[in-house]
Each structure stands twice: as structure tokens, then as C-alpha cells.
Coordinates of C-alpha atoms and ligand atoms in Angstrom, one line a residue:
Chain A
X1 CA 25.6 14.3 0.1
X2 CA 22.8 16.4 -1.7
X3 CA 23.9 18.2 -4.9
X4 CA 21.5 21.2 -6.6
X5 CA 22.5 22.0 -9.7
X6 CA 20.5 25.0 -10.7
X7 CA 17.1 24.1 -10.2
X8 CA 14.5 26.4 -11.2
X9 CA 10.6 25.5 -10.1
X10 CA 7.6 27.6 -11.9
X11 CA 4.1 27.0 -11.5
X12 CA 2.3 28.2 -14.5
X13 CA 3.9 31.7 -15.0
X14 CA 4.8 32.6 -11.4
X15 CA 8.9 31.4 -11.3
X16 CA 9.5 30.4 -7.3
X17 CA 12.6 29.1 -7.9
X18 CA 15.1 30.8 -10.2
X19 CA 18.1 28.9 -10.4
X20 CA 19.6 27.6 -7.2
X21 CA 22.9 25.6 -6.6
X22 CA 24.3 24.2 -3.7
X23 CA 25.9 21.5 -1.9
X24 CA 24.9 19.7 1.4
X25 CA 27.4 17.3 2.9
X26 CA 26.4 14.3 4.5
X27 CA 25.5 14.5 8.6
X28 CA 25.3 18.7 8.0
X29 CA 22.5 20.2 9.7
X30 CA 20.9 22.9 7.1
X31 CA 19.5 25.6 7.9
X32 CA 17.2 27.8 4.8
X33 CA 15.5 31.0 5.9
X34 CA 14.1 34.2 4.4
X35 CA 10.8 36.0 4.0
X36 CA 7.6 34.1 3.8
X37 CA 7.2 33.3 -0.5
X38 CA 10.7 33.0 -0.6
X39 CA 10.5 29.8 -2.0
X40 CA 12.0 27.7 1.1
X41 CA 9.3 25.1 1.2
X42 CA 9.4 24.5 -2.5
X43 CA 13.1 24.1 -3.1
X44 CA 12.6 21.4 0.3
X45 CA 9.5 20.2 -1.3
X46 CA 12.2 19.5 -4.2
X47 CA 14.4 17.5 -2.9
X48 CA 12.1 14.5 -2.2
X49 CA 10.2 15.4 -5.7
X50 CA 7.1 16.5 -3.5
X51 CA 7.5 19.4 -6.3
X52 CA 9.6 18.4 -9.4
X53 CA 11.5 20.9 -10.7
X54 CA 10.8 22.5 -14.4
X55 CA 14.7 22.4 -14.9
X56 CA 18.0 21.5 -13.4
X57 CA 19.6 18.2 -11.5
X58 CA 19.3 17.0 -7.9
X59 CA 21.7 14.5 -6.9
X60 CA 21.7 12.5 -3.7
X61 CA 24.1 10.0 -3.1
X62 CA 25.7 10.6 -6.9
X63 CA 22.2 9.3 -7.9
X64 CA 20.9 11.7 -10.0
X65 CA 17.1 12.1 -9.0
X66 CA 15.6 14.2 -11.7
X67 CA 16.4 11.9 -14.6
X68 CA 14.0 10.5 -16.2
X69 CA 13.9 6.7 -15.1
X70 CA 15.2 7.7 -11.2
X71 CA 13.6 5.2 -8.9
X72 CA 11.2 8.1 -7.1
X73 CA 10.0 5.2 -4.2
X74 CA 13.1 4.5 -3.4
X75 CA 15.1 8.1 -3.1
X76 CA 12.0 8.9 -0.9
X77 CA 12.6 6.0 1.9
X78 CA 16.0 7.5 1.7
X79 CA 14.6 11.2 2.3
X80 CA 12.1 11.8 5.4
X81 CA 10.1 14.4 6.0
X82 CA 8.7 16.4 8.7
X83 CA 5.5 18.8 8.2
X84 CA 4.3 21.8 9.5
X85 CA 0.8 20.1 9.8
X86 CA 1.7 17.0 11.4
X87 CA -0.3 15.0 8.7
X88 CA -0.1 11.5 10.6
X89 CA -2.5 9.2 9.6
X90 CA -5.9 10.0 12.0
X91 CA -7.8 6.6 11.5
X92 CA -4.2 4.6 12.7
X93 CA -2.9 4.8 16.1
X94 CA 0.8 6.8 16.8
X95 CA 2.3 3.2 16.9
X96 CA 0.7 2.2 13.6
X97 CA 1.7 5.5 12.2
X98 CA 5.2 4.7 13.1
X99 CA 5.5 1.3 11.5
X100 CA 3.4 1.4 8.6
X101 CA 5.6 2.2 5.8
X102 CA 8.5 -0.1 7.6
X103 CA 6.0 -2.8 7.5
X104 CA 4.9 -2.1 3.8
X105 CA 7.8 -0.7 2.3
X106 CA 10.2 -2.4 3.6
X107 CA 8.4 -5.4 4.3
X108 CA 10.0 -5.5 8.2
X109 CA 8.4 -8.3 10.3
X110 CA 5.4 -7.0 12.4
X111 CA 7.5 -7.9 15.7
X112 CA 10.3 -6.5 14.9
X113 CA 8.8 -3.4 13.5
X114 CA 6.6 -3.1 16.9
X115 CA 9.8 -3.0 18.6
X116 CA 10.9 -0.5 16.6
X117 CA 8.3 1.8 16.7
X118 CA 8.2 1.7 20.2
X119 CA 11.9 2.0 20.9
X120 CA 11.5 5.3 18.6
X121 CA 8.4 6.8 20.4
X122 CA 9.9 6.5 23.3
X123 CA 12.8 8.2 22.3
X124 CA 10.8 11.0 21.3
X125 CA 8.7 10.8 24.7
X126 CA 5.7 9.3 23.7
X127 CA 6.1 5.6 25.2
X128 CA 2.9 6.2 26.7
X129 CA 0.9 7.3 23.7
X130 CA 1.5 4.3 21.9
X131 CA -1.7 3.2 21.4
X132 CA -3.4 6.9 21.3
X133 CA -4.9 8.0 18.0
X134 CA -3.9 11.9 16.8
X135 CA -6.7 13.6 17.4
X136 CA -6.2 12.8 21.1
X137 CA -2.8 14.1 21.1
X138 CA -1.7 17.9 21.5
X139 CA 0.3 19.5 18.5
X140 CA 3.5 18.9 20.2
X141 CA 2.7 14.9 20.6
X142 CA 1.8 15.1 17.2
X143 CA 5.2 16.5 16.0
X144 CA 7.1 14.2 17.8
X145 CA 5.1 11.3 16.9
X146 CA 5.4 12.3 13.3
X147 CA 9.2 12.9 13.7
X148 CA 9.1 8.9 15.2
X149 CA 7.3 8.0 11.4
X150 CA 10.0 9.5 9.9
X151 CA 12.9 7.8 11.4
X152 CA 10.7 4.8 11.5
X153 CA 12.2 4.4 8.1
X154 CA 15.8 4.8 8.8
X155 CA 16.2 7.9 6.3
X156 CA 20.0 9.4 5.7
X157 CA 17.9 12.9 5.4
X158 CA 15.4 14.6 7.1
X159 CA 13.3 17.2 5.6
X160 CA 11.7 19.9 8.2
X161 CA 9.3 22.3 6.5
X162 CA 8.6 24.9 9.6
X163 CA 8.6 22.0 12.2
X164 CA 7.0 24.4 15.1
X165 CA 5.4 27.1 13.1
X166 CA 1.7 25.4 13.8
X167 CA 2.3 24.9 17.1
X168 CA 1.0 26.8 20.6
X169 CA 4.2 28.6 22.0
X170 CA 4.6 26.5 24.9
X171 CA 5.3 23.2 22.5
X172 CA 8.0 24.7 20.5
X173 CA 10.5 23.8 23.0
X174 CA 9.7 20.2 23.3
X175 CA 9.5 19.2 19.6
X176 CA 13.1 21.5 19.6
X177 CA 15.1 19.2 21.6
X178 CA 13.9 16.3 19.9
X179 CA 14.9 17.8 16.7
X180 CA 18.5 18.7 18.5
X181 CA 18.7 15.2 19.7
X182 CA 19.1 14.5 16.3
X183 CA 21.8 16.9 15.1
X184 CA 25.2 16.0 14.1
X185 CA 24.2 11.8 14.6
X186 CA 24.8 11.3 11.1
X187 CA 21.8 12.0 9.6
X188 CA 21.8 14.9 7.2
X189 CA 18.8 17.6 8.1
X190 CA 17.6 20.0 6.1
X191 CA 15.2 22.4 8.5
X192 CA 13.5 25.5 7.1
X193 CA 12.6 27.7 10.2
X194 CA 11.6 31.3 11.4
X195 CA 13.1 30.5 14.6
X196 CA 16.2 32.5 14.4
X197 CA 17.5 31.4 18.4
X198 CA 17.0 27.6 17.2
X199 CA 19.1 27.8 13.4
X200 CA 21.8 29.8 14.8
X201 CA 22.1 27.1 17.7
X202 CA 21.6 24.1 15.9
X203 CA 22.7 24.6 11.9
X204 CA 26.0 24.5 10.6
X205 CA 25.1 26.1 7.8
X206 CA 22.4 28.6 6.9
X207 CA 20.4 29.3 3.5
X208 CA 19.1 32.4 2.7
X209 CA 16.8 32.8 0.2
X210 CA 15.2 35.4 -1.4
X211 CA 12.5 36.0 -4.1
X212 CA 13.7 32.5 -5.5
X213 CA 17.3 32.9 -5.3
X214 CA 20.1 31.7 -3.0
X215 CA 21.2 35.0 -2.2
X216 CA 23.6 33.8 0.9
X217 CA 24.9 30.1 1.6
X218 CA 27.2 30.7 5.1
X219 CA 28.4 28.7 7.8
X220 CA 25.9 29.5 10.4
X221 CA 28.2 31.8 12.8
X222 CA 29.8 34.0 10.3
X223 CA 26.3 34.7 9.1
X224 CA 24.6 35.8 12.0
X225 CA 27.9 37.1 13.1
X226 CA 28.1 39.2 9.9
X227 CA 26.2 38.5 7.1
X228 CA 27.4 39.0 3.7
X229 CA 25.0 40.8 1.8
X230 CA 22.5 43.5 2.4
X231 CA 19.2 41.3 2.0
X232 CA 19.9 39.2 4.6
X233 CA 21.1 41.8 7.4
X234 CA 18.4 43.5 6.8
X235 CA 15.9 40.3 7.2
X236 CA 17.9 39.1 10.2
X237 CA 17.6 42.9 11.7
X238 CA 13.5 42.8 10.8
X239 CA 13.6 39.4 12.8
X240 CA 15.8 39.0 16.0
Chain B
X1 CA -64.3 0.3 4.5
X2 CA -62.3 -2.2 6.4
X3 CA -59.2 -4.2 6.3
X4 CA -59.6 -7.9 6.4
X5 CA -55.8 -9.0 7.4
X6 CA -57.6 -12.3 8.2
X7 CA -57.7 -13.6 5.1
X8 CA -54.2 -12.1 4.2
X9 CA -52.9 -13.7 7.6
X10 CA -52.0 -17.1 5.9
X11 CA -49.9 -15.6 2.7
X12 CA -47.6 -13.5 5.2
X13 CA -45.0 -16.0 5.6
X14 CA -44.5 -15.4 1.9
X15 CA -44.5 -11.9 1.7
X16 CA -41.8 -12.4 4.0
X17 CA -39.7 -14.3 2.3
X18 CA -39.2 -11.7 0.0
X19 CA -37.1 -9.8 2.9
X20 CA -34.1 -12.3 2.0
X21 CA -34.3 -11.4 -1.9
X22 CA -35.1 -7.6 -1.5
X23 CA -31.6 -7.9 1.1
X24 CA -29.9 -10.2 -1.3
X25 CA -29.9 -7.7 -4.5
X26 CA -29.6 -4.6 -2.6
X27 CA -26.9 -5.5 -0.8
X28 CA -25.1 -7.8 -3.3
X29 CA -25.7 -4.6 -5.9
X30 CA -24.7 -2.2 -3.1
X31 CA -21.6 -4.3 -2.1
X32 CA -20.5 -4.8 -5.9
X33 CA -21.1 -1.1 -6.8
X34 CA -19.1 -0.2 -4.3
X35 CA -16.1 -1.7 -5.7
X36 CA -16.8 -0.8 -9.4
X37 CA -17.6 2.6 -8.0
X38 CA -14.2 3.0 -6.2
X39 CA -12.4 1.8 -9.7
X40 CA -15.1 5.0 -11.5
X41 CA -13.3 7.6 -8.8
X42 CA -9.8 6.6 -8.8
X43 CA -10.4 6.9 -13.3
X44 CA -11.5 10.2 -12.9
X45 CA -8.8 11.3 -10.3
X46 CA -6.3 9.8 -12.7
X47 CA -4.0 11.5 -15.1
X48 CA -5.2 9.4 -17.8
X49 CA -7.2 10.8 -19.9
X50 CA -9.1 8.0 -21.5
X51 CA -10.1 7.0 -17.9
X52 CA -11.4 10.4 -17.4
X53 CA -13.5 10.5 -20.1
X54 CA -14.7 7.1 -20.2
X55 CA -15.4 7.2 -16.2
X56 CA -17.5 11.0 -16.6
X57 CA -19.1 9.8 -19.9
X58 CA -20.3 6.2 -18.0
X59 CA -21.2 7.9 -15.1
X60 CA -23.9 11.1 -16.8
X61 CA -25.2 8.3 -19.2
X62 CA -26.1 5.8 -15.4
X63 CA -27.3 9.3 -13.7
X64 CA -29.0 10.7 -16.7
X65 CA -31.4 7.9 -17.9
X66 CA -33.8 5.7 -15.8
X67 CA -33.2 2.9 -13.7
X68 CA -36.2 0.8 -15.0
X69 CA -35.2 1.6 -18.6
X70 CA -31.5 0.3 -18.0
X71 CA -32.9 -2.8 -16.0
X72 CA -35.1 -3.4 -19.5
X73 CA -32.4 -3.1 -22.0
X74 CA -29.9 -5.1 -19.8
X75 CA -32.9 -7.9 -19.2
X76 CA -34.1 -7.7 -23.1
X77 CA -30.9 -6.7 -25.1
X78 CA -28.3 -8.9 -23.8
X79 CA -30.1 -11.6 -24.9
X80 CA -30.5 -10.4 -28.5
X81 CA -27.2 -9.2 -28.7
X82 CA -25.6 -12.2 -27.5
X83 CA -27.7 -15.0 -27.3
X84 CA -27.1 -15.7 -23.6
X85 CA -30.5 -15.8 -21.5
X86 CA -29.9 -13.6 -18.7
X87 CA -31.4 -14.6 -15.7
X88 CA -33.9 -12.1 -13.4
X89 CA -31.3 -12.4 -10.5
X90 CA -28.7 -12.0 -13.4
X91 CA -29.7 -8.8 -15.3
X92 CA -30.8 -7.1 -11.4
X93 CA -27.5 -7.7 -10.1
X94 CA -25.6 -6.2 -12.9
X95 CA -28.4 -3.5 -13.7
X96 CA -28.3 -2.7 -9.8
X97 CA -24.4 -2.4 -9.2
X98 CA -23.6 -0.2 -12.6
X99 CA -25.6 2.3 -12.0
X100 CA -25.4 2.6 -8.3
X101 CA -21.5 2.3 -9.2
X102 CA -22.2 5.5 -11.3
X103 CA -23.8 7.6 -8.0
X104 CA -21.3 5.9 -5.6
X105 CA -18.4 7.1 -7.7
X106 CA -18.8 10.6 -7.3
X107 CA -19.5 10.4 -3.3
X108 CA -16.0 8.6 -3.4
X109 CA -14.7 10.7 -5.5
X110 CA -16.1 13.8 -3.6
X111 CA -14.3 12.2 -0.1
X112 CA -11.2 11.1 -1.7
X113 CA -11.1 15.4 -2.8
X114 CA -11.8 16.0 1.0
X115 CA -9.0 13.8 2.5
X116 CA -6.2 16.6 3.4
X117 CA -3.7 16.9 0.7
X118 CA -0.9 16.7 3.5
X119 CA -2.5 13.1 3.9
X120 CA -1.2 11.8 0.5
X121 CA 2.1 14.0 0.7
X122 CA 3.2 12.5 3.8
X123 CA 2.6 9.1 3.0
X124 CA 4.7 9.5 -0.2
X125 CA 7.4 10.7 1.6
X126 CA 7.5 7.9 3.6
X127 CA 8.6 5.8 -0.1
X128 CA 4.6 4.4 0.0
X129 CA 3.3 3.7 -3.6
X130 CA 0.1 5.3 -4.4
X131 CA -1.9 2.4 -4.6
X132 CA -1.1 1.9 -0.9
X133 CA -1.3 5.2 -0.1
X134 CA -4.2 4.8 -2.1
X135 CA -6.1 1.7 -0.4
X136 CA -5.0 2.0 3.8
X137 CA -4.6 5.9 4.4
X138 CA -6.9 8.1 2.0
X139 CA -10.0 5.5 1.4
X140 CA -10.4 4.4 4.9
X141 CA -10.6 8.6 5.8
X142 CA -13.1 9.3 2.5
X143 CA -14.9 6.5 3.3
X144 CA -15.8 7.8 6.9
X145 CA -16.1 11.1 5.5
X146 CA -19.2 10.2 2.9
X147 CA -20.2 7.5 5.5
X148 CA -24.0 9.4 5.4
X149 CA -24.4 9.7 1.6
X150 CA -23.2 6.0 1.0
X151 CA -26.1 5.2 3.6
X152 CA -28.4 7.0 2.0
X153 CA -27.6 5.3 -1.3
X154 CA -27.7 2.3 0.3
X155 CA -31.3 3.2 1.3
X156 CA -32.5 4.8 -2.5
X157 CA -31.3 1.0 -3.7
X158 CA -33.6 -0.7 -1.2
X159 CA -36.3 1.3 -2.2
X160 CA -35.4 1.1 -6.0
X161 CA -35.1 -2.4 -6.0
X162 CA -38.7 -3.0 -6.4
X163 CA -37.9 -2.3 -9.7
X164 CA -37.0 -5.9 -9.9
X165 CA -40.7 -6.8 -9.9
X166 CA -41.4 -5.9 -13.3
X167 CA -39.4 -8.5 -14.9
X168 CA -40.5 -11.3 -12.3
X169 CA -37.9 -10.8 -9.6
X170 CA -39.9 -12.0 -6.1
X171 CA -39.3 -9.4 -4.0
X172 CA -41.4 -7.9 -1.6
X173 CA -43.7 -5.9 -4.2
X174 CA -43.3 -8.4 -6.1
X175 CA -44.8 -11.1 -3.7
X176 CA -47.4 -8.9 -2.1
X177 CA -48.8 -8.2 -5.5
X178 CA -48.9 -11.9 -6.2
X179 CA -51.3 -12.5 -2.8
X180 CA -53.1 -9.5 -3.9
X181 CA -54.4 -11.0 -7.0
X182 CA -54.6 -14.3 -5.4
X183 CA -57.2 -13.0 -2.8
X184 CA -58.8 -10.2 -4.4
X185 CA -57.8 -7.7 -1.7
X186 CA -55.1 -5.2 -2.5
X187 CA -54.8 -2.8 0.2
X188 CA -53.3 -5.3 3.1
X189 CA -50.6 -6.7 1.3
X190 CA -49.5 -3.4 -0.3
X191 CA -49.8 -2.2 3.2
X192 CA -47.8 -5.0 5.1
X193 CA -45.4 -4.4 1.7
X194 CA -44.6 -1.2 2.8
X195 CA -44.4 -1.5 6.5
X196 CA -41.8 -4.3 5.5
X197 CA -39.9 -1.3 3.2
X198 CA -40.4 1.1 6.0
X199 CA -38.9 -1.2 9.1
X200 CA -35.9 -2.1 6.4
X201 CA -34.8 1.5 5.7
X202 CA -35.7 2.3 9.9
X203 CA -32.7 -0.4 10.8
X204 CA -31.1 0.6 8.3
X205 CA -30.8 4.5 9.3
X206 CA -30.1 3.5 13.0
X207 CA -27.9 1.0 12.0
X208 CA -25.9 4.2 10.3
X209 CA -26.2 6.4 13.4
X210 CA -25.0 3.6 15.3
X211 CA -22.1 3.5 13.4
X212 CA -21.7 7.0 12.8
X213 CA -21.3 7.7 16.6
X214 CA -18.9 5.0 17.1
X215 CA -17.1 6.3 14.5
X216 CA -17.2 9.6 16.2
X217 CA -15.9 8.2 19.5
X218 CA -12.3 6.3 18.1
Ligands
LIG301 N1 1.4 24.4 -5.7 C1 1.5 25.7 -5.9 N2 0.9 26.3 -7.0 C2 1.0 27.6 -7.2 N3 1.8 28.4 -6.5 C3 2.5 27.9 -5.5 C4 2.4 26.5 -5.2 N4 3.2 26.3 -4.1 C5 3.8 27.5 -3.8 N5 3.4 28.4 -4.6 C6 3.8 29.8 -4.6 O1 5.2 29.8 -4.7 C7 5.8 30.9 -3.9 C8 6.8 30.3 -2.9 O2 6.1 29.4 -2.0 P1 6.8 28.6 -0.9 O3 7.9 27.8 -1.5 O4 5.8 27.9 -0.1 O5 7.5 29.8 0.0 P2 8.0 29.8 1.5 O6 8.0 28.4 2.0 O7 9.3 30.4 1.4 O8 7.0 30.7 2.3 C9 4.6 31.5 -3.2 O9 4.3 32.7 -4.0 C10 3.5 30.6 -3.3 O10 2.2 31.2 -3.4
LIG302 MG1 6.8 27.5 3.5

């Protein structure tokens, strides 16, 4: 379970975050939206201290991970995350990507990590790309490869910060159904998205955020069924 | 005028032999200020001030003062200062790899500044500690990234490494000089000298390109 307790996030004077709270249960698949600036990728950025927070307490699992002395290393192999940019690793090969931080983080056995790897890439349909470095691989291989690296690590969360949004239209779909393959298997996923059709399909519940603020925290079919507050119909009426 | 290699013919073999020691304090310099260089970027990147400033201060004194002056004090000061006679090879070596550590600094630091920020990001996520993030994903892709300049450098040491002659290192210069005043002929050994220098930095450059392509390719 992930627990905000009012975080507010400023860089220098602009405030991007201006007091959010919330509660994410464990296995809930998390949907945030709003208007580009809102603040979505920060408060995400947040939660696996990418961006730490000027004030305000984060808990996941009861551990508090904004204290002071908070292990950082290990809250992130607990937290994976999933880029708009892809960012695997260029110089290593998709398996390599895969298994590196099992093999260096958690010290996993080269074997048994190879096994690994491969078991995941081919659940994400790239048992043939094992060996194939990223720059040979279209931006739908490289999502799902990097989705692979974060499993790879066994996490109880996954972070998605605009999964398809640099991708050519006729990926999205593929890296969507592997990202549905993983809804409601107990992992807890946290997705920020413009892709309305996908959120309302796949989230239980849905953030809205605007200008910094939670404005609307609903289970997913009440709010596109009838949202609560003005903001957000009229940001779901400028979208679908 | 005319060149008499003939009588120059005999002392080649020893001209020669200065190939190994021009090689062994470039590249021994190179290879050290590499690593001392690396340490110089990953001060100034750091959050710690003291490193900062130390690392920037070291770094304008090494670029802002000459090479042949550096290579004196080192050769002439350490012994004053602390009573151990440095040796030639000694006081080249350490001359050689501080202040190429100075120039090679900023070229790492300059890649390491060019590696994606996504790069460092993602492997933190993962629960990687910098220094690993560090050493096996943002080096390796800074590294190929400043590839060219670090050649280059590589190619200003050679060249600079004469410098060694002037406090009795036998180096190419060094040697060809040593046949020149033997024989009373200057402008054949200075000659094969420099076509030695010049075939050097040739394998050198194609070495690079070599490299640079395959690089390319994976
Ligand atoms: N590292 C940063 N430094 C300064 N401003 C930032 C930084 N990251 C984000 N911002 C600003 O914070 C605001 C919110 O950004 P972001 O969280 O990325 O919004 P969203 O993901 O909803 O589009 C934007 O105005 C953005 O320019
Ligand atoms: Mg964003």
C-alpha cells in the first residue's frame, strides 16, 4: 500500500505540487491524468524519490520513505519504473538490460538470472531479440523490453510515466496489452496516461490532477461515468 | 646539399629503440591519466564542494602553465623538498599523467554531461547505487561519446613527450640527437626522428578510425 500524506514538490519558486494526499492499495491499478504541467510526472517521479518532495510523507509498505535515514536503494528495487523514453541501456544487449540490476543488486546467479530474463522477454514477445541491442529495436520492442527490466526485479509497484506517448501510433497497442497482462496480478501500478480508452479499461481508480492539486480521486467508472467536479468534465469533454 | 643516411645507417637500430620508451611513457602516462582523470570528473560532478574546487582549481593550474615547466619542478623540486631522488622515468610518468589527467578530465566530464539524463534515472530506479550506475552504464556511453578527443589527447602526449629529452629521458629525440652529435650530421637523424613521430601518430589515428567504425556498427 502506498500512503501520500500531503506532499508538496517546488522547484525554486514554481510550486508543482501543492499538497496532495492519497491512498493506493496494494494490487490497484492507478490511473493519474490531467492537462499537460499538471504535475502527474512529478508526484510519480515522487514516489520512487526520482524527485524528493520539499514537504510531506510517502509511505510504502508502513515504511515511511521520506525520513531522513529511509534506505533509498532498497524502496527503489521495491518500486519499478517505466519511461516515456525507453532509456534502456544502448551499449548492453535487451537480455543484459534485463538482468543487470538482478545480477548486481540482488546479487542473483548469472544462470539463474539468464533464465529469468529470458522467461520475462518472452513474456513480453521479445524471445527473439534477446541478444539485439536498442538501437536495433523499434519503440514498441523498446518498451516492452524495458517493461521486462523492470519486472526483472520482482517490484510490488510499477511506475508508468506516459508508457506510449513516444511511440508511432501503430505500437501503442502492443506495449498496451503487455501493460494489461499485468493488471490486477498483484502487482500495484501506478500509470500516468493521455489515453483515455486505455485508463478507463484498465484502472480501478483514476487521479485527476490539476495545476498541482488532486482535484478528483474516483473509482474509474463513476468518473468517466460522471465526474465529480467541473475541472475534470471539462478536461474529459476536451479529450474523448 | 645532400643527405648521407650512409653514415647514419649503423645508429638506426638505436634510434629505434627509442619507439619502446616514447610508447612506454605515453601510454603508461595516458593509461594512468585516464584513471586520475576519471576520479577529476566524477569531483567536479559531485555535490561536494571541496572536490569541486579542488578538482577545477588542479585542473586551470595543469591547463594554464607549461608542460616543460611542470616536468622541471617535478624533476628538480621533489628532490629538494623531500630528499628522494626522483628518477627520469619517475618524474615523466608522474609529470605526464597529472596534467594529461587535468585535459582528460574535462573530456570525461563533458561525455558524462552528454549521457541522457534518462540514462542515470532509469538505472536508479532499478535500486543501482551510483557508483555502479556510475562505472557500467554512464562511462562506457561517455567514453564512446569523447572516443575522438581522448585520441587526439592520446596523440598531443606522444608528440609532447619529447619533452622527456630535456632531462635525459631516451626517447626518440632524445636518441636521434645523441647520433647527431656523435656523427656531426643533424639533418638525417632529426629527419628519421620525425618520420618515426609521424608513422606513430598515422597508426595511431587509423587505429582510432578503426575503432570508431566498429564502434559504429554494434
Ligand atoms: N526538474 C524540473 N525543474 C524545474 N521545473 C520542472 C522540473 N520538472 C518539472 N518541472 C515543471 O513542473 C511542472 C509540472 O511538470 P510535470 O510534473 O512534468 O507535469 P506533467 O507530467 O503533468 O505534464 C511543469 O511546469 C514543469 O515545467
Ligand atoms: Mg509528464
Amino acid at each position: 500500500m502506498i500512503l501520500l500524506e500531503n506532499i508538496h514538490k517546488s522547484f525554486g519558486s514554481l510550486e508543482v505540487l501543492k499538497g496532495i494526499s492519497g491512498r493506493i492499495p496494494r494490487g490497484e491499478v492507478l490511473a493519474i491524468i490531467g492537462p499537460s504541467g499538471s504535475g502527474k510526472s512529478t508526484l510519480l517521479r515522487s514516489i520512487n524519490l526520482l524527485e524528493i518532495p520539499t514537504s510531506g510523507k510517502i509511505f510504502v509498505d508502513n515504511t515511511c520513505i521520506t525520513d531522513k535515514g529511509a534506505n533509498i536503494g532498497k524502496l527503489r528495487t521495491k518500486v519499478g519504473m517505466v519511461f516515456q523514453q525507453f532509456n534502456l541501456f544502448p551499449h548492453m544487449t535487451t537480455l543484459e538490460n534485463v538482468i543487470y540490476a538482478p545480477l548486481k543488486v540482488k546479487k542473483m546467479a548469472r544462470k539463474e538470472a539468464e533464465i529469468l530474463g529470458k522467461k520475462l522477454l518472452e513474456k513480453v514477445g521479445l524471445k527473439n531479440k534477446v541478444q539485439t541491442y536498442p538501437p536495433n529495436l523499434s519503440g514498441g520492442q523498446k518498451q516492452r523490453a524495458a517493461i521486462a527490466r523492470a519486472l526483472a526485479m520482482e517490484p510490488e509497484v510499477i511506475l508508468f510515466d506516459e508508457p506510449t506517448s513516444a511511440l508511432d501510433p501503430e505500437m501503442v497497442k502492443e506495449v498496451l496489452e503487455v501493460i494489461k497482462s499485468l493488471a490486477h496480478t498483484g502487482i500495484t501500478m501506478i500509470i500516468v496516461t493521455h489515453e483515455m480508452g486505455f485508463a478507463r479499461e484498465i484502472a480501478d481508480r483514476i487521479w485527476f490532477l490539476d495545476e498541482g492539486h488532486l482535484v478528483e480521486d474516483s473509482m474509474s467508472q463513476k468518473f468517466f461515468k460522471s465526474p465529480k467536479t467541473k475541472r475534470a468534465k471539462s478536461f474529459l469533454e476536451k479529450v474523448l | 646539399m645532400l643527405l648521407d643516411f650512409e653514415r647514419v645507417w649503423p645508429s638506426v637500430p638505436y634510434i629505434l629503440e627509442g619507439v619502446q620508451v616514447t610508447l612506454a611513457y605515453t601510454g603508461v602516462s595516458l593509461f594512468l591519466g585516464f584513471l586520475w582523470g576519471t576520479c577529476l570528473a566524477l569531483f567536479k560532478i559531485s555535490h561536494i564542494k571541496v572536490l569541486k574546487w579542488f578538482s577545477s582549481f588542479y585542473t586551470s593550474v595543469f591547463r594554464g602553465t607549461p608542460l616543460l615547466l611542470q616536468l622541471m619542478l617535478i624533476y628538480h623540486a621533489i628532490p629538494q623538498l623531500t630528499g628522494y631522488t626522483i628518477s627520469v622515468w619517475e618524474a615523466g610518468i608522474l609529470t605526464f599523467t597529472l596534467n594529461s589527467g587535468a585535459y582528460i578530465s574535462e573530456h570525461i566530464r563533458g561525455g558524462i554531461n552528454a549521457v541522457d539524463k534518462g540514462q542515470m534515472e532509469a538505472a536508479l530506479s532499478l535500486g543501482i547505487s551510483y557508483p555502479f550506475a556510475m562505472k557500467d552504464i554512464i562511462l562506457p556511453q561517455a567514453i564512446r561519446i569523447i572516443l575522438p578527443s581522448l585520441v587526439s589527447e592520446s596523440i598531443d602526449l606522444l608528440k609532447e613527450s619529447t619533452l622527456i629529452s630535456v632531462i635525459g629521458g631516451a626517447d626518440i629525440l632524445r636518441r636521434a640527437n645523441i647520433v647527431a652529435s656523435e656523427k656531426y650530421l643533424y639533418f638525417e637523424p632529426l629527419l628519421i626522428a620525425g618520420g618515426l613521430y609521424y608513422v606513430l601518430v598515422m597508426i595511431l589515428t587509423l587505429g582510432a578510425r578503426i575503432l570508431e567504425k566498429k564502434l559504429k556498427t554494434s
